[in-house]
Structure formats: structure tokens, C-alpha cells
mmCIF file of C-alpha atoms in Angstrom:
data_model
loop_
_atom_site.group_PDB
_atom_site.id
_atom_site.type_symbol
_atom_site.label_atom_id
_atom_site.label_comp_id
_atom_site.label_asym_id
_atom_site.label_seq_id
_atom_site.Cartn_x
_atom_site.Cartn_y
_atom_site.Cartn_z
ATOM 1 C CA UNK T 842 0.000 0.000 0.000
ATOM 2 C CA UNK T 843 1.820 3.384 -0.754
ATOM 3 C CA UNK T 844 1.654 6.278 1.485
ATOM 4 C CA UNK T 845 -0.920 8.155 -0.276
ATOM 5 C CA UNK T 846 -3.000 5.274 0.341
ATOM 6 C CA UNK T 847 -3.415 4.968 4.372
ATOM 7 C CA UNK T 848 -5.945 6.659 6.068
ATOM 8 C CA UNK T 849 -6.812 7.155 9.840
ATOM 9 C CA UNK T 850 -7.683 3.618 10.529
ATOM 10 C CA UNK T 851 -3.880 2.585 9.196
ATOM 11 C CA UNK T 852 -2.621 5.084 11.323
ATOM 12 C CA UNK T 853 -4.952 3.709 14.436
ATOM 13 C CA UNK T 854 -4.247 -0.013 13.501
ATOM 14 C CA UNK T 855 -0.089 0.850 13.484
ATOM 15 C CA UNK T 856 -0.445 3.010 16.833
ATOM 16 C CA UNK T 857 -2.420 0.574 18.581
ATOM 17 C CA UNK T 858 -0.107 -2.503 17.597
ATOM 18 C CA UNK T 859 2.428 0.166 18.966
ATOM 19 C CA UNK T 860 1.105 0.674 22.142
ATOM 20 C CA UNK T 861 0.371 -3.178 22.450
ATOM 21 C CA UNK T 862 4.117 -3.896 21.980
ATOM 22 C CA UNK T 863 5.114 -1.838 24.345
ATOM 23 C CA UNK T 864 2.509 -3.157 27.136
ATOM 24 C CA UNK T 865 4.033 -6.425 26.711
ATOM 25 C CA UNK T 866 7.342 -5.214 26.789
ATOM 26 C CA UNK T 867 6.073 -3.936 29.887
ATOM 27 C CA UNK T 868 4.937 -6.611 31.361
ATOM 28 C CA UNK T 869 8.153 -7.805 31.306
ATOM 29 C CA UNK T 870 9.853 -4.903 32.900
ATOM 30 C CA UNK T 871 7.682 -4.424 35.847
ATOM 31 C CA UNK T 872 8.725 -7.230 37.952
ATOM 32 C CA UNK T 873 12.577 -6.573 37.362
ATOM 33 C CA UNK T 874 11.732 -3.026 38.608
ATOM 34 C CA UNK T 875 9.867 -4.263 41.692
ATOM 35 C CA UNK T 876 13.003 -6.867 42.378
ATOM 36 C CA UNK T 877 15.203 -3.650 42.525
ATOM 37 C CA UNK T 878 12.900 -1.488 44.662
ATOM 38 C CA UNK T 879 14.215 -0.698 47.934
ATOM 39 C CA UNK T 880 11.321 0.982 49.204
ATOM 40 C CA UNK T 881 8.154 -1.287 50.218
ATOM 41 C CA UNK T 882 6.022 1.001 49.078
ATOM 42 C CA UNK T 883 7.362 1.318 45.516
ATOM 43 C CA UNK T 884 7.418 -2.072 44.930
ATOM 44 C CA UNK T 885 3.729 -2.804 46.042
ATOM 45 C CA UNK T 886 2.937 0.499 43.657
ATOM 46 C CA UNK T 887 5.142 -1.405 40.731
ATOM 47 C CA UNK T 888 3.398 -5.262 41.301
ATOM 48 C CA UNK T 889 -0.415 -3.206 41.835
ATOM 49 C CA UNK T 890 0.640 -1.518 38.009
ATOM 50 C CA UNK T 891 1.264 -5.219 36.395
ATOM 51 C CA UNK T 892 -1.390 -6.216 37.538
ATOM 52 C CA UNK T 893 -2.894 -2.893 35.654
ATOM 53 C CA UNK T 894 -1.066 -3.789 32.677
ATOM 54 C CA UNK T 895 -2.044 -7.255 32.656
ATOM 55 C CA UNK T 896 -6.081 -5.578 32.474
ATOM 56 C CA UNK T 897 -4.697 -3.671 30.233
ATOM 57 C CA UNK T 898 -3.662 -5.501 27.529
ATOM 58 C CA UNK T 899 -6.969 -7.748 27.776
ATOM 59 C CA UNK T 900 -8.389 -4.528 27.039
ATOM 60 C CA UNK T 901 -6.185 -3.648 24.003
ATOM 61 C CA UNK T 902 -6.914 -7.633 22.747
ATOM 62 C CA UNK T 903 -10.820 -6.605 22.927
ATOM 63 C CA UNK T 904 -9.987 -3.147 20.855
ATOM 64 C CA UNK T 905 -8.365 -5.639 17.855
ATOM 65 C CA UNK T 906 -11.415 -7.527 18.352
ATOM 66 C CA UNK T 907 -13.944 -4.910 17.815
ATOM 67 C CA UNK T 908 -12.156 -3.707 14.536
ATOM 68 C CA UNK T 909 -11.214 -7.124 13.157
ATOM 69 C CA UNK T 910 -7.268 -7.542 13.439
ATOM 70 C CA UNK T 911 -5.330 -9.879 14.800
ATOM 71 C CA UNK T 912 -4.006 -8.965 18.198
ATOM 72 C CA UNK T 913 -0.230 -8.044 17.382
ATOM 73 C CA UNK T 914 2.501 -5.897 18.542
ATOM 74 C CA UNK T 915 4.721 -3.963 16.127
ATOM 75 C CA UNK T 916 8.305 -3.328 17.117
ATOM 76 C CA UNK T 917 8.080 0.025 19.252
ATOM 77 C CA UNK T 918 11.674 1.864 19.673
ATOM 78 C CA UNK T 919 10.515 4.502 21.620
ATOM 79 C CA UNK T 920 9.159 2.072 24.766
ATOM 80 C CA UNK T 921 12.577 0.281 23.713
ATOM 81 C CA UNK T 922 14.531 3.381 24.452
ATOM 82 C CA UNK T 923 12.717 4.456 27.729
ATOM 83 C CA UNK T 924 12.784 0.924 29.390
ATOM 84 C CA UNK T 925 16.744 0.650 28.620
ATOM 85 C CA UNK T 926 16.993 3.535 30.055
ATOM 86 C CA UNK T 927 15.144 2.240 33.573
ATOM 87 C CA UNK T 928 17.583 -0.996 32.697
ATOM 88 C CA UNK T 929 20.104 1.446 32.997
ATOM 89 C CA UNK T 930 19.351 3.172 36.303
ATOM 90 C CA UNK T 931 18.850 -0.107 37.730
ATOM 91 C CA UNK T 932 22.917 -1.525 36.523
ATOM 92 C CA UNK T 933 24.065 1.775 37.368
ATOM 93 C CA UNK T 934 22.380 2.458 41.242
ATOM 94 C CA UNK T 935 21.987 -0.579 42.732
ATOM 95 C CA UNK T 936 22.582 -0.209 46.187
ATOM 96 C CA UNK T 937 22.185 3.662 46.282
ATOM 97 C CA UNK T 938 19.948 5.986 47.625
ATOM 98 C CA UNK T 939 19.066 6.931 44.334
ATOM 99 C CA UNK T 940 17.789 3.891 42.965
ATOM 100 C CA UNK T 941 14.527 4.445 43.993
ATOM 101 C CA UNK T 942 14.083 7.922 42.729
ATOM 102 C CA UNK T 943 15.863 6.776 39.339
ATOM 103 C CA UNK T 944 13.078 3.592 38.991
ATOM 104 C CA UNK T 945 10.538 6.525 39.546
ATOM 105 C CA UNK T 946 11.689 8.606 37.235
ATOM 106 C CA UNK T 947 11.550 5.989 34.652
ATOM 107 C CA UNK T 948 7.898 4.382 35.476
ATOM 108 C CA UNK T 949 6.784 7.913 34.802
ATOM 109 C CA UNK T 950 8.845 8.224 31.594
ATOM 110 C CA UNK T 951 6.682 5.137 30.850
ATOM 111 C CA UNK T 952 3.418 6.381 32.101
ATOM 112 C CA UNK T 953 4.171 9.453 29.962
ATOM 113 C CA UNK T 954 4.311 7.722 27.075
ATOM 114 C CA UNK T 955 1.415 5.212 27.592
ATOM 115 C CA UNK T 956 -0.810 8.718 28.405
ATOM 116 C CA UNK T 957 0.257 10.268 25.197
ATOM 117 C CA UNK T 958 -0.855 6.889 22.596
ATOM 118 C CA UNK T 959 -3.528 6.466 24.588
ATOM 119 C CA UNK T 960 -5.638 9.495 24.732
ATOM 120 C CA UNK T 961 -4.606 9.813 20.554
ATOM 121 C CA UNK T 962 -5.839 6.234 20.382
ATOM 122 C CA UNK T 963 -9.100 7.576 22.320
ATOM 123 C CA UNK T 964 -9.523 10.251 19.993
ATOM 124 C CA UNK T 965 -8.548 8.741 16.750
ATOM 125 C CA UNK T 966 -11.198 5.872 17.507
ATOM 126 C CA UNK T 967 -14.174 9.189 18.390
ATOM 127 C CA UNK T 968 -13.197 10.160 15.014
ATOM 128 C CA UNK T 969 -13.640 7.473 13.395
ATOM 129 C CA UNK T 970 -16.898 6.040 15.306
ATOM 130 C CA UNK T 971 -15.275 3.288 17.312
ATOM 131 C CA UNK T 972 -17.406 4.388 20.522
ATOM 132 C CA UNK T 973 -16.856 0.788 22.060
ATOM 133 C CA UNK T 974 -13.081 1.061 20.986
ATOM 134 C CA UNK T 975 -12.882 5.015 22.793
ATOM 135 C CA UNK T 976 -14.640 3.786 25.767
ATOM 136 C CA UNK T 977 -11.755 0.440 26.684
ATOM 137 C CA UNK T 978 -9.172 3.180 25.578
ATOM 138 C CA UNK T 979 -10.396 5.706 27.881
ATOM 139 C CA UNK T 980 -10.437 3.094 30.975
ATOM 140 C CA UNK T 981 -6.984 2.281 30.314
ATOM 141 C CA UNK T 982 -6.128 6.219 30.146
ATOM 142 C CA UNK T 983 -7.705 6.748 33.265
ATOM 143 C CA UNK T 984 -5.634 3.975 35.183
ATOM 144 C CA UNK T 985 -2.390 5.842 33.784
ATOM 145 C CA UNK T 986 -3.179 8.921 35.222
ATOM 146 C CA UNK T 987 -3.929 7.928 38.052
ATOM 147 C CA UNK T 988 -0.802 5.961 38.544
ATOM 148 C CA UNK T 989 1.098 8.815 37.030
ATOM 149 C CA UNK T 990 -0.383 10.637 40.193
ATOM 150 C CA UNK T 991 -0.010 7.898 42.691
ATOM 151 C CA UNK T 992 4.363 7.912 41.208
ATOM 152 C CA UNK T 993 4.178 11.358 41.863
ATOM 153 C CA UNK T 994 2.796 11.678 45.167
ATOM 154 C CA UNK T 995 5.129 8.719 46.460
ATOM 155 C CA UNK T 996 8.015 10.607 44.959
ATOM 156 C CA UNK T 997 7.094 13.359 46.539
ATOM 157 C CA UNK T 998 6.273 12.216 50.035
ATOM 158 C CA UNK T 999 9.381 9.843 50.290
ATOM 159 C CA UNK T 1000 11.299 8.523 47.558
ATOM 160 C CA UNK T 1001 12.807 12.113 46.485
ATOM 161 C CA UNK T 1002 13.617 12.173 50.365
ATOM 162 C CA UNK T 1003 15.279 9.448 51.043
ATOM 163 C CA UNK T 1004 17.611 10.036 47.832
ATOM 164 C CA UNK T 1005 18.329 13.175 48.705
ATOM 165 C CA UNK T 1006 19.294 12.288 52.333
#
């Protein structure tokens, strides 16, 4: 298909392959970053987001469903990029105050991203009359703001903190 060719439902059916990519890739991440938590209370807010993400990509399975594609990831490098990066912080702090306030910093790097595909996806499917589609994407929005918030406000209260002490 050339370029001139695609349309708004390529460009949905490539983001939301995207976006399911990098909830897989995810997936995988979250329990190495919960391993290296030193704080209690990042970890439990690390396993409670898997468990999310796990939700999450049921939902994303459902959104293939309702427009008739196979349920399948396409390569993402930006995900790629942001989860070496928490790989990184991880190799590179272990053991240090920091740690915790690096793994932070990259969850929300993550939740960033997630918050940025999603609400297009949401948008994109409004356009083009995928109300069931908007609604799943919406819920899954929803939880990553709110996590987003929940990573904040634990930064905030003690994770900064304790780095900086």
C-alpha cells in the first residue's frame, strides 16, 4: 500500500499494535523493577501496576477484536529506548539511595508515554466512530493517570527524600 493510500484507521491499527508492543514489553519490565525497589512502598505500587497492565492488555486484545485484526505488537523503539533507560538506572544504582528515585523517574517516563498513545488512540477511535473502541481506551487512560499521580505523590512524600538524604 503506498503512502498516499493509508488513512486514519492505518494510522490507528499501526499506533495501537504500537502501544500493544510496548505493554508487553512492559509486562516484562515491571517485575525486574519491583526486584530492585528498595522501598516497600514502591514495589507494592510497581506489582499493583502489572497487575494494571495485565487488564490492560486484555483490554487492548478486545480493541483488535472490535475492529477485526489480529491482536499483534509492532516493534516500538521509543518504549525500547525508555525501558533501557530504567535498565540502565537499575545496573548503574543498585545499592544507592538513588535507585529508587531513578526507577521513579523511569515508570513515569513510561506512564508518559502510555498517556500520550492512549488518549490519541481515544480520539482517533471518536473520530472514526469506534465508541466501544474510545470507551476500553479511555479506561486504560484513566488507570495511567492515576498511577502517574499515585508515582508522583510517592516521589514526593518519600522517595525524592530518602535520595536526597
Amino acid at each position: 500500500m503506498a503512502a498516499k493510500d493509508k488513512d486514519l484507521n492505518d494510522l490507528f491499527l499501526d499506533t495501537l499494535k504500537d502501544i500493544y508492543f510496548a505493554e508487553k514489553q512492559i509486562l516484562k519490565a515491571l517485575p525486574k523493577m519491583a526486584k530492585a525497589a528498595q522501598s516497600d512502598k514502591l514495589r507494592a505500587a510497581f506489582e499493583k501496576h502489572h497487575r494494571e497492565t495485565e487488564g490492560q492488555v486484555d483490554r487492548l486484545e478486545q480493541v483488535f477484536k472490535i475492529i477485526g485484526a489480529p491482536a499483534r505488537g509492532k516493534t516500538c523503539d521509543a518504549i525500547k529506548g525508555i525501558l533501557e533507560e530504567g535498565k540502565e538506572i537499575m545496573d548503574e544504582y543498585r545499592g544507592c539511595e538513588a535507585l529508587d528515585a531513578g526507577l521513579l523517574a523511569a515508570a513515569q517516563a513510561v506512564e508518559h508515554y502510555e498517556i500520550s498513545r492512549y488518549g490519541t488512540l481515544k480520539q482517533w477511535a471518536l473520530q472514526l466512530g469506534m465508541k466501544d473502541a474510545a470507551r476500553l481506551l479511555d479506561q486504560t487512560l484513566q488507570e495511567e493517570k492515576k498511577t502517574d499521580v499515585a508515582l508522583t505523590s510517592l516521589a514526593e512524600a518519600a522517595v525524592n527524600l530518602a535520595a536526597a538524604a
